Short mmCIF file of C-alpha atoms in Angstrom, two decimals:
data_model
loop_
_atom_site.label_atom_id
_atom_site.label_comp_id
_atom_site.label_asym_id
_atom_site.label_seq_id
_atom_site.Cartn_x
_atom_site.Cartn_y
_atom_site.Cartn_z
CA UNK A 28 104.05 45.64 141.72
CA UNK A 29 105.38 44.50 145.16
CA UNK A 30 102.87 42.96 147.72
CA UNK A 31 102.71 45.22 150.63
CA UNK A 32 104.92 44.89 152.79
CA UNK A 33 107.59 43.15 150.94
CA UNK A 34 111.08 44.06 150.12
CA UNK A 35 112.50 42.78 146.88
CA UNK A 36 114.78 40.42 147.65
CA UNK A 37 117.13 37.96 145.21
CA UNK A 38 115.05 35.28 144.55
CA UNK A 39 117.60 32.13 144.64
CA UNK A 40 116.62 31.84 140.66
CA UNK A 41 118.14 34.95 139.61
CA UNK A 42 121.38 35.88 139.89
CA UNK A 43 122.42 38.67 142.96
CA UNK A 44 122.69 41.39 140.51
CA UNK A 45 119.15 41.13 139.69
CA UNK A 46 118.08 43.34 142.51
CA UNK A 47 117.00 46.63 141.90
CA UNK A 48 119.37 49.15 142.83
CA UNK A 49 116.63 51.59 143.99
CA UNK A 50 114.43 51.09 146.84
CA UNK A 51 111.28 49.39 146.31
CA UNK A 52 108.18 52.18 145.44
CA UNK A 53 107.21 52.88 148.98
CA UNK A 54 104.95 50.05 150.59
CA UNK A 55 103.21 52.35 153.01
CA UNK A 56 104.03 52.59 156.45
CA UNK A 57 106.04 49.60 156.87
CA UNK A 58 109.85 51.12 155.96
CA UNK A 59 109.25 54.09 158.22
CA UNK A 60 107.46 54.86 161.63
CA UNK A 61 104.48 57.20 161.96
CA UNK A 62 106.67 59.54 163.57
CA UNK A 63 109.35 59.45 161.04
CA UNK A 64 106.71 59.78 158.58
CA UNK A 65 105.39 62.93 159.87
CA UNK A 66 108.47 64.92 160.52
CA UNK A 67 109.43 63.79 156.93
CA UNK A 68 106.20 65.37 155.28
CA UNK A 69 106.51 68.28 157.67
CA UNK A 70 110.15 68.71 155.84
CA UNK A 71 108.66 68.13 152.34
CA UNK A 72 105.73 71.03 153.13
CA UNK A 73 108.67 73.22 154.76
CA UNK A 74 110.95 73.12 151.30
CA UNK A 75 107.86 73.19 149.38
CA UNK A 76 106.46 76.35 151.37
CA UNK A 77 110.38 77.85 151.38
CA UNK A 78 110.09 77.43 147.38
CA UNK A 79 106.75 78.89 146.54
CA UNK A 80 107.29 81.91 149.10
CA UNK A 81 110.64 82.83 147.15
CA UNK A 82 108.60 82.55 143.66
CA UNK A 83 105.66 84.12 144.63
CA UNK A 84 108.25 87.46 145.68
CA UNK A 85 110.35 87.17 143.40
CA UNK A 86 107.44 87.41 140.49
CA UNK A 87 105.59 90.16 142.57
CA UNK A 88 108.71 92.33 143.32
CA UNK A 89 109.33 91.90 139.05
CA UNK A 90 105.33 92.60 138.52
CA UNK A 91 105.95 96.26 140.31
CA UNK A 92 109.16 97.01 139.12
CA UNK A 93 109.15 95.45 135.20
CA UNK A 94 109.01 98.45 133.02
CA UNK A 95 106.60 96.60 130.17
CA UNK A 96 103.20 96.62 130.68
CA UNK A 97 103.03 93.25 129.07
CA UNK A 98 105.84 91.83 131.48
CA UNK A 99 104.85 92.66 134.33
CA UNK A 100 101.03 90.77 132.99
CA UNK A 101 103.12 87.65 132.89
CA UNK A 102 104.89 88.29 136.15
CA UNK A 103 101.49 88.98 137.91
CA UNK A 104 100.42 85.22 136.22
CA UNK A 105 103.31 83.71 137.92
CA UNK A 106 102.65 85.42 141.36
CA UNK A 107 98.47 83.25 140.70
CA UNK A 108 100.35 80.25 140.10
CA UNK A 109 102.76 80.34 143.33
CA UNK A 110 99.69 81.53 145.42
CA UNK A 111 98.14 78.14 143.64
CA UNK A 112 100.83 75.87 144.81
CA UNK A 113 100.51 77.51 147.99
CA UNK A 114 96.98 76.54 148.18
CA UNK A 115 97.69 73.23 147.37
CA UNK A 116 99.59 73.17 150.24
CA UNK A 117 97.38 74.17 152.46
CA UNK A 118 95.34 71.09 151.11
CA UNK A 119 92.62 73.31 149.76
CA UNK A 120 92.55 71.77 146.05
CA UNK A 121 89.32 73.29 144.30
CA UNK A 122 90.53 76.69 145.36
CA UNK A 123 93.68 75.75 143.96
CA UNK A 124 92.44 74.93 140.88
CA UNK A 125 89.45 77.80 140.61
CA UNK A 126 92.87 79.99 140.82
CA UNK A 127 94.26 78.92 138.15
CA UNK A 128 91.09 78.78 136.27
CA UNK A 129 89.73 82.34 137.26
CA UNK A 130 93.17 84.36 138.01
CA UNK A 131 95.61 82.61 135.84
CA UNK A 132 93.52 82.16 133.21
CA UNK A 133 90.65 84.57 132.78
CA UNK A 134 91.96 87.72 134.63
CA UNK A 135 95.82 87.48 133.10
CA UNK A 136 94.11 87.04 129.58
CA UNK A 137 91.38 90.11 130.34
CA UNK A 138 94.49 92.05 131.74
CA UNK A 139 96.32 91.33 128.52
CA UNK A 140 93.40 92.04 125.85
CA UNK A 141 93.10 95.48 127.49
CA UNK A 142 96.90 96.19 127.93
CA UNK A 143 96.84 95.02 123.63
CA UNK A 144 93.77 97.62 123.40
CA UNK A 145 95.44 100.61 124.81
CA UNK A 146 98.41 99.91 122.74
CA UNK A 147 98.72 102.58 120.08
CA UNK A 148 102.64 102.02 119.62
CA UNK A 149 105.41 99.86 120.63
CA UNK A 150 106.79 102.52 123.22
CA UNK A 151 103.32 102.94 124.78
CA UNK A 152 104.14 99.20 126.12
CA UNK A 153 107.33 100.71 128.48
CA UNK A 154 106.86 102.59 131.40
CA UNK A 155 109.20 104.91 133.14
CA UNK A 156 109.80 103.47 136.56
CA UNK A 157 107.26 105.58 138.65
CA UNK A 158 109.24 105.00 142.11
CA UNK A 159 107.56 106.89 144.84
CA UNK A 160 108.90 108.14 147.89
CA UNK A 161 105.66 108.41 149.94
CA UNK A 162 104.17 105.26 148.64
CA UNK A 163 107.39 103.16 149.32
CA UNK A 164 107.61 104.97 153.32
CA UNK A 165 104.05 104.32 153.69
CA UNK A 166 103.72 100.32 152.57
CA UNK A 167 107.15 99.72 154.51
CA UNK A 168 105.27 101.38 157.80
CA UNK A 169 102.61 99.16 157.33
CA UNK A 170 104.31 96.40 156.38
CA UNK A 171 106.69 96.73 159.55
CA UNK A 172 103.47 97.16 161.67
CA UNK A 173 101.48 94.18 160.34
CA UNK A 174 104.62 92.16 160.97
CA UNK A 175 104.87 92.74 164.14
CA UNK A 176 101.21 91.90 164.60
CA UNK A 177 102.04 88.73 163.42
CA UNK A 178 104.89 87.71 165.27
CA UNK A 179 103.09 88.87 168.50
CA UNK A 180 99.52 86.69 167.18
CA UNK A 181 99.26 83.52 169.37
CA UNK A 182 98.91 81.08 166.73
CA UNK A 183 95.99 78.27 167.65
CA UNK A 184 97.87 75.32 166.31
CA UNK A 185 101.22 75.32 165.97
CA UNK A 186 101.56 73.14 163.60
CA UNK A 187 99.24 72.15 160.44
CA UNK A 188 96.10 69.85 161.51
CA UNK A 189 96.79 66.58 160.20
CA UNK A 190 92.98 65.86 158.97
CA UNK A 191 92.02 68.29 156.28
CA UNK A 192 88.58 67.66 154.47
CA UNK A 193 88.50 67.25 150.75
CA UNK A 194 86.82 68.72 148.04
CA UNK A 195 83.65 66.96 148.47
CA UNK A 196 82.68 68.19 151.86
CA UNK A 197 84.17 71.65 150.68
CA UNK A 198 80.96 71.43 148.28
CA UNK A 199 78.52 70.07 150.65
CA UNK A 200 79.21 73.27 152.94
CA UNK A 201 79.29 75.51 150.04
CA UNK A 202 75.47 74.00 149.01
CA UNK A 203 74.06 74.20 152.05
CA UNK A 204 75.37 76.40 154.62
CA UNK A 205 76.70 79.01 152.04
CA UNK A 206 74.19 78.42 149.57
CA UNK A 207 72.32 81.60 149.79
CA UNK A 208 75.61 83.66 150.48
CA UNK A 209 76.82 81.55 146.73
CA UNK A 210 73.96 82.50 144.94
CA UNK A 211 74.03 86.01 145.84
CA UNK A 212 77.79 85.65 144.51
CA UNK A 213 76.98 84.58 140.79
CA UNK A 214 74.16 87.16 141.09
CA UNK A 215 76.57 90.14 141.97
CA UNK A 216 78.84 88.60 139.10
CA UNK A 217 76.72 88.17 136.47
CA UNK A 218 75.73 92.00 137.15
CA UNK A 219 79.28 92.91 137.47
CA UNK A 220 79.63 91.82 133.84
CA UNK A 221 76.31 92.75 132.51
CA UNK A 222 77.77 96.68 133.46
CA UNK A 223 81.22 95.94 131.85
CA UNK A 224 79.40 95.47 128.55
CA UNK A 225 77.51 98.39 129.13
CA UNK A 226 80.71 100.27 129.76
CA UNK A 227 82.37 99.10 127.10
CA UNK A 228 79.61 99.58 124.29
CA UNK A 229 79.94 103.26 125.04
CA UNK A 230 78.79 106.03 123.15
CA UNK A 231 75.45 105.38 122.04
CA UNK A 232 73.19 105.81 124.91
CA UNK B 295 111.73 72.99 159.01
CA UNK B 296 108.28 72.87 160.08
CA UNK B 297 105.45 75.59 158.67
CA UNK B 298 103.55 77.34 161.13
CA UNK B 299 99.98 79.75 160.44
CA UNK B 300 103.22 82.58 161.37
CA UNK B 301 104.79 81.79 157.79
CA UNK B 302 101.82 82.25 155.58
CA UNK B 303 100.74 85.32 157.65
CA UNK B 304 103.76 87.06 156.90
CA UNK B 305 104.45 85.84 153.65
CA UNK B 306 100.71 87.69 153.07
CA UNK B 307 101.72 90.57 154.14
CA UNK B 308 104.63 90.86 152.26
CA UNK B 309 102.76 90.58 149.23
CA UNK B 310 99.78 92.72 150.28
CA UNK B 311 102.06 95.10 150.83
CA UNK B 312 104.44 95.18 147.53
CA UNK B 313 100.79 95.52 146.01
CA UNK B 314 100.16 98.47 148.00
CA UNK B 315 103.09 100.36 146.67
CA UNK B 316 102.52 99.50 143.21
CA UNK B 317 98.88 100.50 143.64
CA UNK B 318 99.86 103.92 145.20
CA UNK B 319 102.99 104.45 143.01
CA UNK B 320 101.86 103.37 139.73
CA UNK B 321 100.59 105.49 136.90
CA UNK B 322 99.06 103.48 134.70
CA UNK B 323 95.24 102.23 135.56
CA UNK B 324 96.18 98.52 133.84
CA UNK B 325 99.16 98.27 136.58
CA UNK B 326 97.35 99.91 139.27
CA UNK B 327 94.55 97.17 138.73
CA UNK B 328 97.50 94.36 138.60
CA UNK B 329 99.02 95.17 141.99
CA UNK B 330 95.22 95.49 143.34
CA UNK B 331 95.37 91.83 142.15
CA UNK B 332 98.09 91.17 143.74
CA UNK B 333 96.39 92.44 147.22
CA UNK B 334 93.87 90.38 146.24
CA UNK B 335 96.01 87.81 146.10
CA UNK B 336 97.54 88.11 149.35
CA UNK B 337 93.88 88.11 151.33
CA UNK B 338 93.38 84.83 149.69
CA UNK B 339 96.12 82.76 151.11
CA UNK B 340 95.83 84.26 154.76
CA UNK B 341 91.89 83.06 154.49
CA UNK B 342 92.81 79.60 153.34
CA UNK B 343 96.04 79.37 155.60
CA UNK B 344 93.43 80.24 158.42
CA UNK B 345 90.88 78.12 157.30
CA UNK B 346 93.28 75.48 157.14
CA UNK B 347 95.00 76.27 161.03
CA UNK B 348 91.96 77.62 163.11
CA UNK B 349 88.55 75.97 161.04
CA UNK B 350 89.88 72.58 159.32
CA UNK B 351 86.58 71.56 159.89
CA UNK B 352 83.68 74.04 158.59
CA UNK B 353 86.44 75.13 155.74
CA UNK B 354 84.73 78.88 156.34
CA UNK B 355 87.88 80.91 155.33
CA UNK B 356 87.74 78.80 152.05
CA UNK B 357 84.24 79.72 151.30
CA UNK B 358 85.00 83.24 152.56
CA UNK B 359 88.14 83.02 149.49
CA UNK B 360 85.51 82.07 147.29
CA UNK B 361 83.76 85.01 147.47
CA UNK B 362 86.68 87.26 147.53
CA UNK B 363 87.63 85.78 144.37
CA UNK B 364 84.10 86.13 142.93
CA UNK B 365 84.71 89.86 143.93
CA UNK B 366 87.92 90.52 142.57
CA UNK B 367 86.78 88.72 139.13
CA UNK B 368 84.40 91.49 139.24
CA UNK B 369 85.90 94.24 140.33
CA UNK B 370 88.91 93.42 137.23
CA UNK B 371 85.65 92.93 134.83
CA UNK B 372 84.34 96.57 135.43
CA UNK B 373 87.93 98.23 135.88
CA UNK B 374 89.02 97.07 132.99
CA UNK B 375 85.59 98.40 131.50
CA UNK B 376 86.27 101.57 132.63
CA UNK B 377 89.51 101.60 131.09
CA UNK B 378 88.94 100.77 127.92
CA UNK B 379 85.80 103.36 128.19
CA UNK B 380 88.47 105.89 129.76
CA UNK B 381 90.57 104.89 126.53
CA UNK B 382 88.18 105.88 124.29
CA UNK B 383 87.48 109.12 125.86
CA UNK B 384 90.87 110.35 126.55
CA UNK B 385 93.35 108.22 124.60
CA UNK B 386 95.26 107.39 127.65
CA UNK B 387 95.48 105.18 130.26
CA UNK B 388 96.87 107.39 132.87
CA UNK B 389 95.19 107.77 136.28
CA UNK B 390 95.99 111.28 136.37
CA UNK B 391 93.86 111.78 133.29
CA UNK B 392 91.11 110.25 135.46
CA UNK B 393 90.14 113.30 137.29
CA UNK B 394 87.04 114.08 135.31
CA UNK B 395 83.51 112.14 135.54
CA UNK B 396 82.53 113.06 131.78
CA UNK B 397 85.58 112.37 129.48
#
C-alpha cells in the first residue's frame, strides 16, 4: 500500500524498470483538484446514467414487443435491474437493493410461476403481436405532452446535491417520522396476501 | 456530460409510457400486469430522482418509493391471484374473457 500522498518512485536500490507502469491506486485528493474531481465524477454519473437509460429501453421496448410470455418475464427483470443501477445512482442504496430483492426477485419469480401455471402447451407460451392503433396514438400523445412538461419544469438544482444521506438516516426517518405510515404498509401487505391465498384456494367456500 | 433532475424525468416518462401501451394493447392479463410493472417502475425512479434533487435531506420521495413498492408487491400478489383463479374458471388468460364477475 502507498502512504498517502506518495508517488512510487525508483528507489535508488532497484533498478529504473522497477516502477510500476500504472499509476499508483489513487491517494485521494492529492493527484487531482476538487474541481477536477467533481467534473470527473459528474462524467462517470453522465456515462453511467447514458448506459442504464439505453438498457432500461432497450429491455422495456423488448418486454412489450417479445412475442413469449416467458421472454418478455426476463426482459421485464432486466428493465428492475437498470431501474436498480439507476437508483444506485441516485445514491439511494437500500432502495436499490429492496429492488432487486422485491422486483427482481420475488415479483419476476411470482410472474413466472403463474405464466408456468397457465401453460397448457408449448404454443400457449407465444403471443401474436397485439399492436394497437389507439393504444400506440394515445401513449405517444401523452408521452409528447408529459415531455414537454418536463422540458418546460424549472428544475431546483441543476445539478445533483453533492451531500446525499446514507442508509442509516434513511432508517432513522423511516422509524420515526414514517413509522406509522410503515406499519400501516406491512399491514395493507400482509392483507394483500392473506386475500391472494384466499383467491387462489378457490372453490370450496 | 453532466445529469440534470430533466434526464431522469424524461427517461420516466418514457418508460411509463411504453408501459401504458403494453397495458392498453396487450391481451394477455400476465403481460398486462408486466407493463403495469413497468409503470410502476417508472414512478419509482422520478420519486427517488426527486428525492435525491429537491429533498436530499428528509429523503421523503424515498420513503414515498417505499410504499409504492409495498403497493405494487401487492397489487402483483392479488392480480396474479385473480389470474390463476380466472384460470381455473375459464381456462384462459385472456382479458377479454374477463368480462364476467362469476366465471
Amino acid at each position: 500500500m502507498l502512504r498517502q500522498g506518495k508517488w512510487p518512485t525508483a528507489s535508488p536500490k532497484e533498478p529504473a524498470q522497477a516502477r510500476p507502469l500504472r499509476r499508483a491506486p489513487a491517494t485521494k485528493g492529492v493527484a487531482r483538484p476538487p474541481w477536477r474531481r467533481r467534473a470527473m465524477a459528474e462524467t462517470v454519473n453522465g456515462i453511467a446514467f447514458w448506459l442504464l437509460a439505453a438498457a432500461a429501453l432497450l429491455c422495456a421496448i423488448q418486454t412489450i414487443s417479445t412475442r413469449s410470455v416467458v421472454h418478455a418475464a426476463f426482459w421485464l427483470l432486466g428493465v428492475m435491474l437498470a431501474v436498480a443501477g439507476l437508483f444506485l445512482l441516485l445514491a439511494a442504496e437500500f432502495l436499490a437493493l429492496v429492488q432487486i430483492m422485491v422486483y427482481a426477485g420475488a415479483v419476476t419469480i411470482l410472474l413466472l410461476f403463474t405464466i408456468m401455471f397457465t401453460l397448457r402447451s408449448r404454443e400457449d407460451a407465444l403471443r401474436p403481436l397485439d399492436a394497437s392503433m389507439g393504444a400506440g396514438a394515445l401513449s405517444a400523445l401523452l408521452l409528447g405532452i408529459v415531455l414537454v412538461g418536463v422540458r418546460g419544469f424549472a428544475a431546483p438544482a441543476a445539478v445533483m446535491p453533492a451531500a446525499a444521506p446514507g442508509t442509516a438516516d434513511l432508517g432513522r426517518v423511516m422509524l420515526t417520522t414514517w413509522a406509522l405510515p410503515f406499519e400501516v404498509a406491512s399491514v395493507v401487505l400482509l392483507a394483500a396476501l392473506v386475500a391472494a391465498v384466499w383467491w387462489t384456494r378457490g372453490g370450496e367456500d | 456530460m453532466t445529469v440534470g433532475l430533466h434526464h431522469f424525468l424524461a427517461l420516466s416518462a418514457v418508460l411509463f409510457f411504453i408501459g401504458l401501451y403494453g397495458a392498453l394493447s396487450k391481451r394477455s392479463a400476465v403481460l398486462v400486469l408486466m407493463s403495469l410493472e413497468l409503470m410502476a417502475n417508472a414512478v419509482n425512479v422520478d420519486l427517488v430522482a426527486f428525492s435525491r434533487f429537491v429533498t436530499p435531506a428528509t429523503m421523503a420521495g424515498q420513503m414515498f418509493a417505499v410504499f409504492s413498492m409495498v403497493v405494487s408487491a401487492a397489487e402483483i400478489g392479488l392480480g396474479l391471484a385473480l389470474v390463476l383463479a380466472l384460470y381455473r374458471a375459464t381456462r384462459s388468460v385472456e382479458v377479454a374473457a374477463m368480462n364476467r364477475l362469476k366465471g
